[in-house]
Amino acid sequence: MARIGVFICHCGENIGATVDCFSVAAEAAKLPGVVYSVDYKYMCSDPGQSKIKDAIHEHKLTGVVVSACSPRMHEPTFRKACAEAGLNPYRCEMANIREHCSWVHEKGEATTKKAFDLVRTLVEKVKNNHSLEPIKVPVNKTAIVIGGGVAGIQASLDIANGGHKVILVEREPSIGGHMSQLSETFPTLDCSQCILTPRMVEIAQHPNITLYTYSELESMDGFIGNFNVRIRRKAKSIDEKLCTGCGLCCTKCPTKKIPSEFEQGLANRTAIYVPFPQAVPNKPVIDRTNCRYFQTGKCKVCQKFCPTGAIRFEQEDEIIEVKAGAIVLATGFEVKDAGFFPEYGYGKYKDVITGLQFERLASASGPTQGEIRRPSDGKIPEKVVFIACAGSRDPAKGISYCSKICCMYTAKHAMLYKHKVHEGTPYVFYMDIRAAGKNYDEFTRRAIEEDGAKYIRGRVSNLYEKDRKLIVRGADTLLGGKPVEIEADMVVLATAAVSCKDSESLAQKLHVSYDSYHFFAEAHPKLKPVETNTAGIFLAGACQAPKDIPESVAAASGAAAKVIGLFSNNELTREPVVAKINQTPPPVFSTCMGCELCMQICPYQAIDKEEIKNRNGEVIKTIAKINPGLCQGCGTCVAFCKSKSIDLEGYSNKQIYAEVMAVIND
Amino acid sequence: MHQIKTLSNRIRKNTGVDSIRCYQCGKCSAGCPLAGDMDFTPNTVMRMIQVEEKETDKKLLQSEAIWLCLSCEMCISRCPMEIDIPKVMDFLRQESLKEGLQNKSANHNIIPFHQSFLDMIRFTGRSYEIGLIADYKLRSKKILQDITLAPQMLMHGKLPIFPKAVKNRKNIKEIFKKTNML
Amino acid sequence: MKKKLGFYPGCSLEGTAKEYSESVVSLSEQFDIELKQIPDWNCCGATAAHNLNKTLSLVLPSRILAQAQKNEMKEIVVPCAACYNRLSVTQYELLKNDQLKATVEQAIDMPLNTSIRILNVIQFIQEYILPEIPEKLSHTFDKKVACYYGCLLVRPHNILKFDRPESPQFMDEIMQMLGAETIDWPFKTECCGAGLSVSRTELVGKLSGKIVREALDRKAEAIIVACPMCHANLDMRRPAIDQYLEMKTEIPVLYITQAIGMACGLNERQTGTRRHLVKVIGNYFTKTRIPVENNENNPITVEEII
């Protein structure tokens, strides 16, 4: 026979001012099965919790209903108190009479009645509760970091320095990401490569870090603490152990006119190549789609010249399987292909370039050794027009958001240009200057006041080429929309930062949710910014939204802290709110018909097949089996099950039914 | 009461265009072929609508800009917010006429031309250049305009002397009657 | 088998753009296509109607569509870009709004369905002329030309869905088929000044002047158009243009149908080039059988004037 205790909290004035807590407690005492009922000013306080503990002992309670705030707030508190008094914590439930009642209604009889009704339903539920044990899962203390840009590098180093193993997976032949392409960084103008390269080298040398470049995530299964990840190591066509990185192959390769991805098409590379001199690892790969041997079957020049015989044409992609306890996603962003801006003539006019291309022009290691020369004829441009918001904040082109970094890098570009071409004039067409950040606004002001960047508030309508000049047609909205025409020598588009092309498929492989722009979604926009909705998978950097370097690094360290926190446990405790197939041994009996519908609809791939065998080992039946480590307790399978063979622990059909009946049978 | 009567609200109601969506980037003015000749550029026009002030509304309806707009649609074709400025301009012109706030300069040329054009259609169902020009000259009092062009056009057979009218003129008259009432 | 298509010439083609009409009709004859005029058609209302009276600007085109429908026309060719624009926009608006459609039907006193296919002159050429061009082409159009599309063929793009709104190509492709070299220029869809031709001629001189100057600067020898308003402003308003440019310009302006007609051996009576105010003089073709003659040889008769 159930012996239920009911505890009504006033929450100071929060509930007490609106709900007559005393009468709710008095009424609750009359409910069948309730052996003790009391109200108190602050139930969550120490004396409040003691009341519960004492009552459990004194009245030999089998169930507790705390009628107070939202269970999201204090369920752990009260369940812990119950456990301390020797009552299974899952026999304690909360009736939310604050958010669901006192905060949303006026003081009055009806409000008190509603509070009582909420208590009543929970009493009926608790009568049907039974003891549950938390699920324990072991933790594999290896982290996988996907993406080797600055965020991935930072996260890897932080986790590795925390004493844990890290596997860093990078798609390109080298780590470094976009940051390695940048010239100087705002707002301090320090050299991007100078600050990044040491970190890259550290990655390569760290005893806790295994680096897989030219590799991609193939598939993932498992759950927090126990992920199984398959990684495709694309064939580099070289034996990395033999290769010394001498670079002779690259100089001898006859296919020399492939636009370099690293140089953003402003320079060429060979088919066997190292993307840039500071690459980590500094060993080449063969780009098979452009390699003469792979395309025509003849060449092998690199093999002939390789002093160590490291070329391996026959090498094949290799799939390796690794186990990890946590995954950090740091896949970064891409620059929107400016081809979607026909009015700005990107792709049509050689001297219309993207911001990233300008970075290469301004970089000391770039195709012009840091001299600002326009691509068409190598001349030093006398007038350069920078167009901000090229694609960002443009719903008509499908991007409503602000790319956040462009205001700052455009100011930096104008500044760098002026520093390198003293007699030149930079013009910046902008809508708003968004320079929120430490020393950011000072930086943009400096571009205007000290470096003479001419800022014009207005968007450019179109531009065209005439007599080797680019005629840019804009308007000055601060002069009432007066049309402005500038004959520029070069135009730089601050193109929008967008999610990576395959981010959607990656998100699906990892069961991570993403927004309408295919940026990965955080678990909570404010309080869980580096977590995803899948436990054990974290976010770092611009794969979540456009971010600058400091923000990416901060997020990466945040994600690393989460991983290290997770790895501080040898095993994880999970709430036992999971689905269960009814089964009574022995002999195994289940109403499950093995229709497999639940397997198909489970969003977490938590359901598998289980064969039921007789004594002779013959299969007599196949039924569903739920992996409690994977199950998130969403209840989808319960709703779909045709034979009603699945129940959600803690929220069984019987419990919910009891609650509903309590409401109906007023 | 004022809230309901603002130009901004009337525009929203009649054209479906929500002027508050304009964030004043100025791309419309940058591409407008006549922005340099207008008293208010397209983005200024949108701003004037946004402020919802009686005085500003009136100033706008009295402007020449709304009559200079060529409806070339360059603005909307490049507008990042896809705001239909040409549609707004059409509405502003009609409001300006309705409230008798026609711009003085436009009232000497652009407006009488449009009116003459519609007159022609009203009477013949089609536009008929000689009649149109004559009517316009009377309305605008610009008797000598294009005096050298007309004979040339005539000689090249580009100015038919007699109108080629619609047969069912009654139908056309009805249409004008009904639409003016609508 | 002669192909039959509905035809809406519009007022311009009866007057200032007579040569456009002539070239469309003779080209169709040449290619065995019968263009049947919509009986008792009326003016589409042009710029004036949508400037002064929104409802009227939808009702006038509706009457045209209703007349076409009454005569069981499924496809109509509308060479005038302004008419094409007005008819297409009206059809689009009516399709969106049943209440509006009812109002319009009541005003024109005719039922209206909105399924008639409206073809502009380029679409007409692409579908009905181009497939036969290799057979009928007798000359190579040996000039550098600037194809000028204007506003009304390409905007609003969400309604018309024709070509690309920025830097369209279809006319260029047609001219290239005739053997012409087309210039890549940025003024393809800039406005010529359109409806201000009479009321604010000086502005038209400026806008059209910029277009002519750009074509000349890029060494074009003719401007190819597909809109009577563009033609009127670039050809008839040449004095205003020359005044703005402070120079005498002689670059002729041809309708695309005239260019095709010439390349297919039509004479200038058929193409109507003799009606231009800026003369079409000189050798436009290699393999020329009929040189483009001075219009003295082909005077316009009094009957033709009337």
PDB file of N, CA and C in Angstrom, chain C residues 114-162:
ATOM      1  N   THR C 114      -6.432  32.759 -67.262  1.00  0.00           N
ATOM      2  CA  THR C 114      -5.109  33.387 -67.286  1.00  0.00           C
ATOM      3  C   THR C 114      -4.043  32.440 -67.814  1.00  0.00           C
ATOM      4  N   SER C 115      -4.467  31.532 -68.705  1.00  0.00           N
ATOM      5  CA  SER C 115      -3.493  30.517 -69.111  1.00  0.00           C
ATOM      6  C   SER C 115      -2.831  30.822 -70.458  1.00  0.00           C
ATOM      7  N   ILE C 116      -3.174  31.957 -71.048  1.00  0.00           N
ATOM      8  CA  ILE C 116      -2.584  32.275 -72.352  1.00  0.00           C
ATOM      9  C   ILE C 116      -1.089  32.493 -72.213  1.00  0.00           C
ATOM     10  N   ARG C 117      -0.336  31.915 -73.146  1.00  0.00           N
ATOM     11  CA  ARG C 117       1.111  32.068 -73.097  1.00  0.00           C
ATOM     12  C   ARG C 117       1.495  33.351 -73.818  1.00  0.00           C
ATOM     13  N   ILE C 118       2.206  34.210 -73.125  1.00  0.00           N
ATOM     14  CA  ILE C 118       2.600  35.489 -73.697  1.00  0.00           C
ATOM     15  C   ILE C 118       4.072  35.402 -74.101  1.00  0.00           C
ATOM     16  N   LEU C 119       4.333  35.552 -75.391  1.00  0.00           N
ATOM     17  CA  LEU C 119       5.704  35.448 -75.881  1.00  0.00           C
ATOM     18  C   LEU C 119       6.233  36.822 -76.239  1.00  0.00           C
ATOM     19  N   ASN C 120       7.405  37.163 -75.697  1.00  0.00           N
ATOM     20  CA  ASN C 120       8.033  38.381 -76.195  1.00  0.00           C
ATOM     21  C   ASN C 120       8.765  38.048 -77.489  1.00  0.00           C
ATOM     22  N   VAL C 121       9.299  39.054 -78.145  1.00  0.00           N
ATOM     23  CA  VAL C 121       9.816  38.824 -79.492  1.00  0.00           C
ATOM     24  C   VAL C 121      11.016  37.872 -79.471  1.00  0.00           C
ATOM     25  N   ILE C 122      11.808  37.925 -78.415  1.00  0.00           N
ATOM     26  CA  ILE C 122      12.974  37.036 -78.351  1.00  0.00           C
ATOM     27  C   ILE C 122      12.522  35.582 -78.198  1.00  0.00           C
ATOM     28  N   GLN C 123      11.533  35.396 -77.309  1.00  0.00           N
ATOM     29  CA  GLN C 123      11.022  34.034 -77.125  1.00  0.00           C
ATOM     30  C   GLN C 123      10.412  33.514 -78.423  1.00  0.00           C
ATOM     31  N   PHE C 124       9.696  34.405 -79.118  1.00  0.00           N
ATOM     32  CA  PHE C 124       9.098  34.049 -80.409  1.00  0.00           C
ATOM     33  C   PHE C 124      10.193  33.613 -81.391  1.00  0.00           C
ATOM     34  N   ILE C 125      11.252  34.402 -81.440  1.00  0.00           N
ATOM     35  CA  ILE C 125      12.356  34.076 -82.349  1.00  0.00           C
ATOM     36  C   ILE C 125      13.012  32.764 -81.941  1.00  0.00           C
ATOM     37  N   GLN C 126      13.268  32.618 -80.652  1.00  0.00           N
ATOM     38  CA  GLN C 126      13.941  31.396 -80.194  1.00  0.00           C
ATOM     39  C   GLN C 126      13.140  30.147 -80.541  1.00  0.00           C
ATOM     40  N   GLU C 127      11.823  30.262 -80.393  1.00  0.00           N
ATOM     41  CA  GLU C 127      11.016  29.068 -80.594  1.00  0.00           C
ATOM     42  C   GLU C 127      10.656  28.799 -82.038  1.00  0.00           C
ATOM     43  N   TYR C 128      10.351  29.858 -82.766  1.00  0.00           N
ATOM     44  CA  TYR C 128       9.789  29.642 -84.103  1.00  0.00           C
ATOM     45  C   TYR C 128      10.723  30.010 -85.254  1.00  0.00           C
ATOM     46  N   ILE C 129      11.687  30.871 -85.006  1.00  0.00           N
ATOM     47  CA  ILE C 129      12.550  31.323 -86.097  1.00  0.00           C
ATOM     48  C   ILE C 129      13.898  30.598 -86.080  1.00  0.00           C
ATOM     49  N   LEU C 130      14.510  30.547 -84.913  1.00  0.00           N
ATOM     50  CA  LEU C 130      15.874  30.006 -84.827  1.00  0.00           C
ATOM     51  C   LEU C 130      16.057  28.612 -85.419  1.00  0.00           C
ATOM     52  N   PRO C 131      15.119  27.679 -85.166  1.00  0.00           N
ATOM     53  CA  PRO C 131      15.346  26.335 -85.703  1.00  0.00           C
ATOM     54  C   PRO C 131      15.518  26.333 -87.234  1.00  0.00           C
ATOM     55  N   GLU C 132      14.909  27.296 -87.892  1.00  0.00           N
ATOM     56  CA  GLU C 132      14.954  27.327 -89.364  1.00  0.00           C
ATOM     57  C   GLU C 132      16.068  28.238 -89.868  1.00  0.00           C
ATOM     58  N   ILE C 133      16.682  28.949 -88.975  1.00  0.00           N
ATOM     59  CA  ILE C 133      17.652  29.962 -89.415  1.00  0.00           C
ATOM     60  C   ILE C 133      18.758  29.388 -90.308  1.00  0.00           C
ATOM     61  N   PRO C 134      19.362  28.275 -89.934  1.00  0.00           N
ATOM     62  CA  PRO C 134      20.463  27.787 -90.771  1.00  0.00           C
ATOM     63  C   PRO C 134      20.047  27.633 -92.239  1.00  0.00           C
ATOM     64  N   GLU C 135      18.788  27.263 -92.454  1.00  0.00           N
ATOM     65  CA  GLU C 135      18.288  27.099 -93.821  1.00  0.00           C
ATOM     66  C   GLU C 135      18.091  28.428 -94.523  1.00  0.00           C
ATOM     67  N   LYS C 136      17.539  29.370 -93.801  1.00  0.00           N
ATOM     68  CA  LYS C 136      17.093  30.606 -94.445  1.00  0.00           C
ATOM     69  C   LYS C 136      18.151  31.704 -94.473  1.00  0.00           C
ATOM     70  N   LEU C 137      19.188  31.524 -93.727  1.00  0.00           N
ATOM     71  CA  LEU C 137      20.190  32.584 -93.654  1.00  0.00           C
ATOM     72  C   LEU C 137      20.908  32.719 -94.986  1.00  0.00           C
ATOM     73  N   SER C 138      20.919  33.908 -95.545  1.00  0.00           N
ATOM     74  CA  SER C 138      21.591  34.063 -96.836  1.00  0.00           C
ATOM     75  C   SER C 138      22.824  34.956 -96.732  1.00  0.00           C
ATOM     76  N   HIS C 139      22.933  35.689 -95.647  1.00  0.00           N
ATOM     77  CA  HIS C 139      24.049  36.608 -95.499  1.00  0.00           C
ATOM     78  C   HIS C 139      24.649  36.498 -94.109  1.00  0.00           C
ATOM     79  N   THR C 140      25.863  36.926 -94.006  1.00  0.00           N
ATOM     80  CA  THR C 140      26.464  36.990 -92.676  1.00  0.00           C
ATOM     81  C   THR C 140      26.462  38.435 -92.196  1.00  0.00           C
ATOM     82  N   PHE C 141      25.930  38.645 -91.037  1.00  0.00           N
ATOM     83  CA  PHE C 141      25.850  39.993 -90.473  1.00  0.00           C
ATOM     84  C   PHE C 141      27.244  40.364 -89.974  1.00  0.00           C
ATOM     85  N   ASP C 142      27.926  41.150 -90.769  1.00  0.00           N
ATOM     86  CA  ASP C 142      29.358  41.329 -90.540  1.00  0.00           C
ATOM     87  C   ASP C 142      29.651  42.626 -89.779  1.00  0.00           C
ATOM     88  N   LYS C 143      29.056  42.767 -88.610  1.00  0.00           N
ATOM     89  CA  LYS C 143      29.284  43.990 -87.839  1.00  0.00           C
ATOM     90  C   LYS C 143      29.434  43.663 -86.364  1.00  0.00           C
ATOM     91  N   LYS C 144      30.033  44.621 -85.684  1.00  0.00           N
ATOM     92  CA  LYS C 144      30.121  44.520 -84.233  1.00  0.00           C
ATOM     93  C   LYS C 144      28.879  45.212 -83.685  1.00  0.00           C
ATOM     94  N   VAL C 145      28.100  44.530 -82.892  1.00  0.00           N
ATOM     95  CA  VAL C 145      26.851  45.139 -82.427  1.00  0.00           C
ATOM     96  C   VAL C 145      26.757  45.140 -80.898  1.00  0.00           C
ATOM     97  N   ALA C 146      25.965  46.099 -80.415  1.00  0.00           N
ATOM     98  CA  ALA C 146      25.670  46.159 -78.983  1.00  0.00           C
ATOM     99  C   ALA C 146      24.212  45.759 -78.812  1.00  0.00           C
ATOM    100  N   CYS C 147      23.958  44.636 -78.161  1.00  0.00           N
ATOM    101  CA  CYS C 147      22.575  44.236 -77.919  1.00  0.00           C
ATOM    102  C   CYS C 147      22.077  44.966 -76.674  1.00  0.00           C
ATOM    103  N   TYR C 148      20.989  45.673 -76.850  1.00  0.00           N
ATOM    104  CA  TYR C 148      20.448  46.488 -75.764  1.00  0.00           C
ATOM    105  C   TYR C 148      19.059  45.969 -75.401  1.00  0.00           C
ATOM    106  N   TYR C 149      18.918  45.489 -74.179  1.00  0.00           N
ATOM    107  CA  TYR C 149      17.674  44.815 -73.772  1.00  0.00           C
ATOM    108  C   TYR C 149      16.682  45.764 -73.100  1.00  0.00           C
ATOM    109  N   GLY C 150      17.202  46.809 -72.476  1.00  0.00           N
ATOM    110  CA  GLY C 150      16.310  47.724 -71.759  1.00  0.00           C
ATOM    111  C   GLY C 150      15.763  47.087 -70.499  1.00  0.00           C
ATOM    112  N   CYS C 151      14.743  47.745 -69.929  1.00  0.00           N
ATOM    113  CA  CYS C 151      14.218  47.291 -68.640  1.00  0.00           C
ATOM    114  C   CYS C 151      13.114  46.256 -68.783  1.00  0.00           C
ATOM    115  N   LEU C 152      12.223  46.525 -69.732  1.00  0.00           N
ATOM    116  CA  LEU C 152      10.916  45.882 -69.678  1.00  0.00           C
ATOM    117  C   LEU C 152      10.921  44.402 -70.053  1.00  0.00           C
ATOM    118  N   LEU C 153      11.970  43.960 -70.747  1.00  0.00           N
ATOM    119  CA  LEU C 153      12.041  42.541 -71.109  1.00  0.00           C
ATOM    120  C   LEU C 153      12.502  41.691 -69.935  1.00  0.00           C
ATOM    121  N   VAL C 154      13.331  42.279 -69.078  1.00  0.00           N
ATOM    122  CA  VAL C 154      13.981  41.453 -68.058  1.00  0.00           C
ATOM    123  C   VAL C 154      13.532  41.736 -66.627  1.00  0.00           C
ATOM    124  N   ARG C 155      12.829  42.832 -66.412  1.00  0.00           N
ATOM    125  CA  ARG C 155      12.411  43.154 -65.044  1.00  0.00           C
ATOM    126  C   ARG C 155      10.903  43.377 -64.995  1.00  0.00           C
ATOM    127  N   PRO C 156      10.205  43.004 -63.952  1.00  0.00           N
ATOM    128  CA  PRO C 156      10.704  42.282 -62.771  1.00  0.00           C
ATOM    129  C   PRO C 156      10.960  40.803 -63.070  1.00  0.00           C
ATOM    130  N   HIS C 157      12.129  40.341 -62.700  1.00  0.00           N
ATOM    131  CA  HIS C 157      12.538  38.996 -63.071  1.00  0.00           C
ATOM    132  C   HIS C 157      11.674  37.923 -62.419  1.00  0.00           C
ATOM    133  N   ASN C 158      11.202  38.191 -61.208  1.00  0.00           N
ATOM    134  CA  ASN C 158      10.409  37.156 -60.524  1.00  0.00           C
ATOM    135  C   ASN C 158       9.083  36.884 -61.242  1.00  0.00           C
ATOM    136  N   ILE C 159       8.630  37.860 -62.034  1.00  0.00           N
ATOM    137  CA  ILE C 159       7.388  37.649 -62.790  1.00  0.00           C
ATOM    138  C   ILE C 159       7.698  37.167 -64.204  1.00  0.00           C
ATOM    139  N   LEU C 160       8.592  37.868 -64.888  1.00  0.00           N
ATOM    140  CA  LEU C 160       8.833  37.565 -66.299  1.00  0.00           C
ATOM    141  C   LEU C 160       9.681  36.303 -66.468  1.00  0.00           C
ATOM    142  N   LYS C 161      10.621  36.093 -65.543  1.00  0.00           N
ATOM    143  CA  LYS C 161      11.504  34.923 -65.592  1.00  0.00           C
ATOM    144  C   LYS C 161      12.122  34.738 -66.965  1.00  0.00           C
ATOM    145  N   PHE C 162      12.575  35.836 -67.553  1.00  0.00           N
ATOM    146  CA  PHE C 162      13.143  35.778 -68.887  1.00  0.00           C
ATOM    147  C   PHE C 162      14.621  36.127 -68.831  1.00  0.00           C
TER     148      PHE C 162
END
